[in-house]
Amino acid sequence: MDNAEYKQWRKAKLDNYPRNVEELVVSIGGLTNLDNAERASVIETCRLFNMAIYRCRGRHVDRPAIRKFAENFGLQRPDRHLCANSDGVSELSVAFEGTRTEYVPYSNRSLSWHTDGYYNRESHRVRAVVLHCAANAEAGGENALLDPDIAYIRLRDEDPRFITAFEHPGCMTIPANNDGEGEIRPEVSGPVFSYEGNGAVHMRYSARKRNIQWRDDDVTRAAREFLSEILADRNGEVFHYRLQPGEGLISNNVLHNRTAFSDGAGPRRLLYRARFFDRIKTI
Ligand SMILES: [Fe+2]
């Protein structure tokens, strides 16, 4: 993006930026029977903010309903990763047995800032995510959310070299995933920022301290530190939201984290999650 283009894009983005998380909320009847106005409203919210929180009046949800809902927005190609079901929809709840017990999303621990699938190779870039809450925890499980475009703007305004450092193909390396018996996934290197054909910013990031190798240079280090400050919400731009049953987040894989949670005696926290290689279609 050259400077003239950037200034225009930046202005539009910041002028529209919501002051309150409720501006992201769109009310819909149900996942499988969206009408045109509801669909348009979700699309417009995503066009402006890269995400929308939808609130269903109906409570019916299952894995096919998540896929059907996503199809309204051009999300057709799911990431069928290790812990997903064959339809590409994962059920996030605390796991007590099997492979899932090894992964933090399937525990009640907190998750640090990241974009989904940051360990995927370039050809499997996760561009959009649907996260639907079927049952709440008794306490905790709140998400913080930040549009990656805002992170990009704050970094570029601070020092354009931060963007160049984050565009480097060797910027962030995730070592191979090894389960002791063999390699599940090879080492993956790639940039933090890359761009879609239409110019949209794509962000790949994890704040995890372990298992991430960053390019060893001063500008990358400074850029990471500055990004940590942005994510610590020094500008008041981070949204905090605890999804309620029947609510969900549809996004172009925005930055997010999750607080720890505890389940009570009632139904355990259950979130459906589907990741897609497509971006949300905005036209
Ligand atoms: Fe995530």
Short mmCIF file of C-alpha atoms and ligand atoms in Angstrom, two decimals:
data_model
loop_
_atom_site.label_atom_id
_atom_site.label_comp_id
_atom_site.label_asym_id
_atom_site.label_seq_id
_atom_site.Cartn_x
_atom_site.Cartn_y
_atom_site.Cartn_z
CA MET A 1 0.00 0.00 0.00
CA ASP A 2 1.60 3.31 -1.02
CA ASN A 3 1.32 6.34 1.25
CA ALA A 4 -1.61 8.00 -0.52
CA GLU A 5 -3.63 4.76 -0.54
CA TYR A 6 -2.68 4.09 3.04
CA LYS A 7 -3.84 7.50 4.27
CA GLN A 8 -7.23 7.08 2.66
CA TRP A 9 -7.70 3.52 3.94
CA ARG A 10 -6.49 4.49 7.42
CA LYS A 11 -8.91 7.41 7.66
CA ALA A 12 -11.91 5.32 6.62
CA LYS A 13 -10.93 2.60 9.07
CA LEU A 14 -10.44 4.91 12.06
CA ASP A 15 -13.46 7.12 11.31
CA ASN A 16 -15.70 4.06 11.43
CA TYR A 17 -14.04 2.31 14.32
CA PRO A 18 -16.64 1.30 16.95
CA ARG A 19 -16.52 2.91 20.37
CA ASN A 20 -18.48 0.14 21.95
CA VAL A 21 -18.50 -3.61 21.41
CA GLU A 22 -22.31 -3.50 20.97
CA GLU A 23 -21.69 -1.85 17.57
CA LEU A 24 -20.37 -5.23 16.44
CA VAL A 25 -23.56 -7.06 17.39
CA VAL A 26 -26.07 -8.16 14.76
CA SER A 27 -29.30 -9.85 15.73
CA ILE A 28 -30.36 -12.82 13.60
CA GLY A 29 -33.22 -15.32 13.69
CA GLY A 30 -31.17 -18.50 13.40
CA LEU A 31 -28.06 -19.96 11.83
CA THR A 32 -29.83 -21.78 9.04
CA ASN A 33 -32.52 -19.31 8.00
CA LEU A 34 -30.88 -15.90 7.57
CA ASP A 35 -32.95 -13.39 5.69
CA ASN A 36 -31.39 -10.92 3.26
CA ALA A 37 -31.34 -8.01 5.71
CA GLU A 38 -29.62 -10.07 8.42
CA ARG A 39 -27.10 -11.38 5.96
CA ALA A 40 -26.38 -7.87 4.64
CA SER A 41 -25.97 -6.55 8.15
CA VAL A 42 -23.39 -9.21 9.08
CA ILE A 43 -21.53 -8.56 5.83
CA GLU A 44 -21.45 -4.80 6.34
CA THR A 45 -20.23 -5.15 9.94
CA CYS A 46 -17.47 -7.48 8.76
CA ARG A 47 -16.56 -5.14 5.90
CA LEU A 48 -16.02 -2.31 8.36
CA PHE A 49 -14.46 -4.13 11.32
CA ASN A 50 -13.36 -7.54 10.00
CA MET A 51 -15.73 -9.15 12.51
CA ALA A 52 -19.31 -9.31 13.72
CA ILE A 53 -20.89 -10.78 16.82
CA TYR A 54 -24.20 -12.37 15.88
CA ARG A 55 -26.95 -12.98 18.38
CA CYS A 56 -29.42 -15.73 17.47
CA ARG A 57 -33.00 -15.65 18.62
CA GLY A 58 -33.30 -19.37 17.85
CA ARG A 59 -31.15 -21.82 19.77
CA HIS A 60 -30.84 -24.74 17.35
CA VAL A 61 -27.20 -25.50 16.65
CA ASP A 62 -25.21 -28.44 15.38
CA ARG A 63 -22.14 -28.81 13.18
CA PRO A 64 -24.05 -28.73 9.84
CA ALA A 65 -25.80 -25.51 10.97
CA ILE A 66 -22.40 -23.85 11.48
CA ARG A 67 -21.34 -24.81 7.94
CA LYS A 68 -24.64 -23.65 6.48
CA PHE A 69 -24.39 -20.29 8.25
CA ALA A 70 -20.79 -19.84 7.03
CA GLU A 71 -21.79 -20.54 3.42
CA ASN A 72 -23.85 -17.34 3.43
CA PHE A 73 -20.58 -15.46 3.58
CA GLY A 74 -18.61 -17.38 0.96
CA LEU A 75 -16.88 -19.55 3.58
CA GLN A 76 -16.77 -22.86 1.71
CA ARG A 77 -13.33 -24.33 2.28
CA PRO A 78 -12.85 -25.46 5.90
CA ASP A 79 -9.49 -26.21 7.46
CA ARG A 80 -9.79 -29.88 8.45
CA HIS A 81 -6.98 -29.77 10.95
CA LEU A 82 -5.83 -32.29 13.52
CA CYS A 83 -8.56 -31.81 16.13
CA ALA A 84 -11.45 -30.89 13.83
CA ASN A 85 -14.15 -33.32 12.79
CA SER A 86 -14.25 -34.41 9.15
CA ASP A 87 -16.62 -31.53 8.32
CA GLY A 88 -14.03 -29.05 9.62
CA VAL A 89 -16.07 -28.01 12.66
CA SER A 90 -14.37 -28.41 16.06
CA GLU A 91 -16.19 -28.68 19.34
CA LEU A 92 -14.21 -26.75 21.91
CA SER A 93 -14.76 -27.99 25.41
CA VAL A 94 -12.48 -29.31 28.10
CA ALA A 95 -11.07 -32.62 26.86
CA PHE A 96 -10.33 -35.41 29.31
CA GLU A 97 -8.89 -37.96 26.89
CA GLY A 98 -7.23 -38.30 23.48
CA THR A 99 -5.11 -35.96 21.36
CA ARG A 100 -7.08 -32.89 22.35
CA THR A 101 -5.85 -33.03 25.96
CA GLU A 102 -2.45 -31.89 24.65
CA TYR A 103 -3.79 -28.60 23.28
CA VAL A 104 -4.64 -25.52 25.34
CA PRO A 105 -7.86 -24.66 23.42
CA TYR A 106 -9.31 -27.93 24.74
CA SER A 107 -8.51 -27.03 28.33
CA ASN A 108 -9.92 -24.38 30.65
CA ARG A 109 -6.66 -22.43 30.70
CA SER A 110 -6.24 -18.95 29.26
CA LEU A 111 -5.09 -18.49 25.67
CA SER A 112 -2.66 -15.69 24.83
CA TRP A 113 -3.11 -13.36 21.85
CA HIS A 114 -3.03 -15.07 18.47
CA THR A 115 -4.65 -15.46 15.11
CA ASP A 116 -5.96 -18.94 14.31
CA GLY A 117 -3.77 -21.36 12.38
CA TYR A 118 -0.61 -19.27 12.73
CA TYR A 119 1.27 -22.59 12.48
CA ASN A 120 -0.33 -23.45 9.11
CA ARG A 121 1.71 -23.29 5.95
CA GLU A 122 1.05 -20.52 3.45
CA SER A 123 -1.21 -22.69 1.26
CA HIS A 124 -3.44 -23.32 4.32
CA ARG A 125 -3.78 -19.75 5.47
CA VAL A 126 -6.80 -19.37 7.80
CA ARG A 127 -8.66 -16.32 6.52
CA ALA A 128 -11.92 -16.56 8.43
CA VAL A 129 -13.28 -18.18 11.58
CA VAL A 130 -16.75 -18.82 12.96
CA LEU A 131 -16.91 -19.35 16.73
CA HIS A 132 -20.34 -20.19 18.09
CA CYS A 133 -21.19 -20.47 21.78
CA ALA A 134 -23.58 -23.34 22.59
CA ALA A 135 -22.98 -23.34 26.35
CA ASN A 136 -21.23 -20.97 28.69
CA ALA A 137 -18.76 -21.60 31.45
CA GLU A 138 -19.89 -20.87 34.98
CA ALA A 139 -17.21 -18.17 35.12
CA GLY A 140 -14.59 -16.78 32.73
CA GLY A 141 -13.99 -17.66 29.08
CA GLU A 142 -14.10 -14.04 27.90
CA ASN A 143 -12.45 -13.08 24.62
CA ALA A 144 -10.46 -9.97 23.83
CA LEU A 145 -10.63 -9.00 20.16
CA LEU A 146 -8.69 -6.66 17.92
CA ASP A 147 -9.06 -6.02 14.21
CA PRO A 148 -5.61 -6.72 12.65
CA ASP A 149 -6.05 -3.60 10.47
CA ILE A 150 -5.87 -1.51 13.64
CA ALA A 151 -2.67 -3.27 14.72
CA TYR A 152 -1.25 -2.61 11.24
CA ILE A 153 -2.16 1.08 11.42
CA ARG A 154 -0.67 1.61 14.89
CA LEU A 155 2.54 -0.17 13.91
CA ARG A 156 2.93 1.69 10.61
CA ASP A 157 2.22 5.06 12.24
CA GLU A 158 4.83 4.38 14.89
CA ASP A 159 7.54 3.24 12.48
CA PRO A 160 7.04 2.01 8.88
CA ARG A 161 10.07 -0.26 9.37
CA PHE A 162 7.93 -2.32 11.76
CA ILE A 163 5.75 -3.26 8.80
CA THR A 164 8.76 -4.20 6.65
CA ALA A 165 10.12 -6.37 9.48
CA PHE A 166 6.75 -8.10 9.88
CA GLU A 167 6.52 -8.71 6.12
CA HIS A 168 9.76 -10.69 6.09
CA PRO A 169 9.13 -14.32 5.03
CA GLY A 170 11.42 -15.54 7.83
CA CYS A 171 9.90 -13.34 10.50
CA MET A 172 8.14 -15.98 12.57
CA THR A 173 9.01 -19.69 12.63
CA ILE A 174 7.02 -22.41 14.33
CA PRO A 175 9.07 -25.55 14.97
CA ALA A 176 7.77 -28.92 13.74
CA ASN A 177 5.02 -30.53 15.81
CA ASN A 178 6.39 -33.82 17.00
CA ASP A 179 4.36 -36.25 19.07
CA GLY A 180 7.33 -38.47 19.91
CA GLU A 181 6.40 -41.05 17.28
CA GLY A 182 6.83 -38.89 14.22
CA GLU A 183 6.35 -35.49 12.74
CA ILE A 184 2.72 -34.31 12.71
CA ARG A 185 3.53 -30.99 11.04
CA PRO A 186 6.83 -29.73 9.59
CA GLU A 187 8.47 -26.47 10.64
CA VAL A 188 6.66 -23.43 9.23
CA SER A 189 8.19 -20.00 8.55
CA GLY A 190 6.35 -16.96 7.32
CA PRO A 191 5.55 -13.28 7.74
CA VAL A 192 3.26 -11.65 10.27
CA PHE A 193 1.70 -9.42 7.61
CA SER A 194 0.83 -10.52 4.11
CA TYR A 195 -1.75 -9.30 1.63
CA GLU A 196 -4.66 -10.82 -0.20
CA GLY A 197 -5.28 -10.30 -3.90
CA ASN A 198 -7.70 -7.47 -3.09
CA GLY A 199 -5.10 -5.76 -0.88
CA ALA A 200 -6.64 -6.85 2.44
CA VAL A 201 -4.17 -7.30 5.29
CA HIS A 202 -3.69 -10.83 6.60
CA MET A 203 -2.07 -11.31 9.99
CA ARG A 204 -0.33 -14.34 11.42
CA TYR A 205 0.67 -14.00 15.05
CA SER A 206 1.13 -15.72 18.37
CA ALA A 207 2.21 -14.12 21.62
CA ARG A 208 3.32 -17.49 23.00
CA LYS A 209 6.80 -17.29 24.41
CA ARG A 210 7.57 -20.97 23.89
CA ASN A 211 7.71 -22.71 20.54
CA ILE A 212 8.02 -19.56 18.42
CA GLN A 213 11.29 -18.46 16.86
CA TRP A 214 11.37 -14.82 15.85
CA ARG A 215 13.80 -13.34 13.36
CA ASP A 216 16.72 -12.11 15.37
CA ASP A 217 17.05 -8.41 14.60
CA ASP A 218 16.45 -5.15 16.43
CA VAL A 219 13.56 -3.84 14.34
CA THR A 220 11.63 -7.12 14.65
CA ARG A 221 12.19 -7.06 18.41
CA ALA A 222 11.00 -3.44 18.64
CA ALA A 223 7.98 -4.21 16.45
CA ARG A 224 7.03 -7.13 18.70
CA GLU A 225 7.33 -4.99 21.79
CA PHE A 226 5.20 -2.28 20.25
CA LEU A 227 2.58 -4.83 19.21
CA SER A 228 2.48 -6.15 22.79
CA GLU A 229 1.66 -2.64 23.96
CA ILE A 230 -1.13 -2.34 21.39
CA LEU A 231 -2.55 -5.66 22.59
CA ALA A 232 -2.27 -4.49 26.20
CA ASP A 233 -4.79 -1.92 25.00
CA ARG A 234 -2.91 1.29 25.55
CA ASN A 235 -5.20 2.93 22.94
CA GLY A 236 -8.49 1.57 24.28
CA GLU A 237 -9.16 -0.22 20.98
CA VAL A 238 -9.43 -3.79 22.21
CA PHE A 239 -12.92 -5.23 22.64
CA HIS A 240 -13.81 -7.58 25.48
CA TYR A 241 -16.74 -9.89 25.07
CA ARG A 242 -18.04 -13.02 26.74
CA LEU A 243 -20.12 -14.93 24.21
CA GLN A 244 -23.49 -16.04 25.57
CA PRO A 245 -25.27 -19.22 24.44
CA GLY A 246 -26.71 -18.57 20.97
CA GLU A 247 -24.10 -15.92 20.15
CA GLY A 248 -21.08 -16.23 17.92
CA LEU A 249 -18.22 -14.40 16.33
CA ILE A 250 -17.65 -14.42 12.59
CA SER A 251 -14.39 -12.80 11.58
CA ASN A 252 -11.58 -12.49 9.10
CA ASN A 253 -9.41 -14.27 11.67
CA VAL A 254 -8.97 -11.28 13.98
CA LEU A 255 -6.48 -11.15 16.84
CA HIS A 256 -7.96 -12.66 19.98
CA ASN A 257 -7.24 -14.22 23.34
CA ARG A 258 -9.32 -16.02 25.98
CA THR A 259 -9.39 -15.85 29.74
CA ALA A 260 -9.34 -19.03 31.82
CA PHE A 261 -12.72 -20.43 32.79
CA SER A 262 -14.37 -22.85 35.16
CA ASP A 263 -17.30 -25.12 34.44
CA GLY A 264 -20.02 -25.56 37.03
CA ALA A 265 -22.29 -28.49 37.75
CA GLY A 266 -24.51 -27.64 34.73
CA PRO A 267 -23.66 -28.06 31.04
CA ARG A 268 -19.96 -27.60 30.28
CA ARG A 269 -18.72 -24.71 28.14
CA LEU A 270 -19.06 -25.70 24.48
CA LEU A 271 -18.02 -23.61 21.51
CA TYR A 272 -18.23 -24.72 17.90
CA ARG A 273 -15.38 -23.45 15.78
CA ALA A 274 -14.86 -23.61 12.03
CA ARG A 275 -11.82 -22.18 10.26
CA PHE A 276 -11.85 -21.41 6.57
CA PHE A 277 -9.31 -20.75 3.84
CA ASP A 278 -11.72 -18.16 2.37
CA ARG A 279 -12.20 -14.58 3.50
CA ILE A 280 -15.71 -13.28 4.25
CA LYS A 281 -17.25 -12.22 0.97
CA THR A 282 -18.21 -8.57 1.30
CA ILE A 283 -19.91 -8.06 -2.05
FE FE B 1 -8.11 -18.96 18.45
#
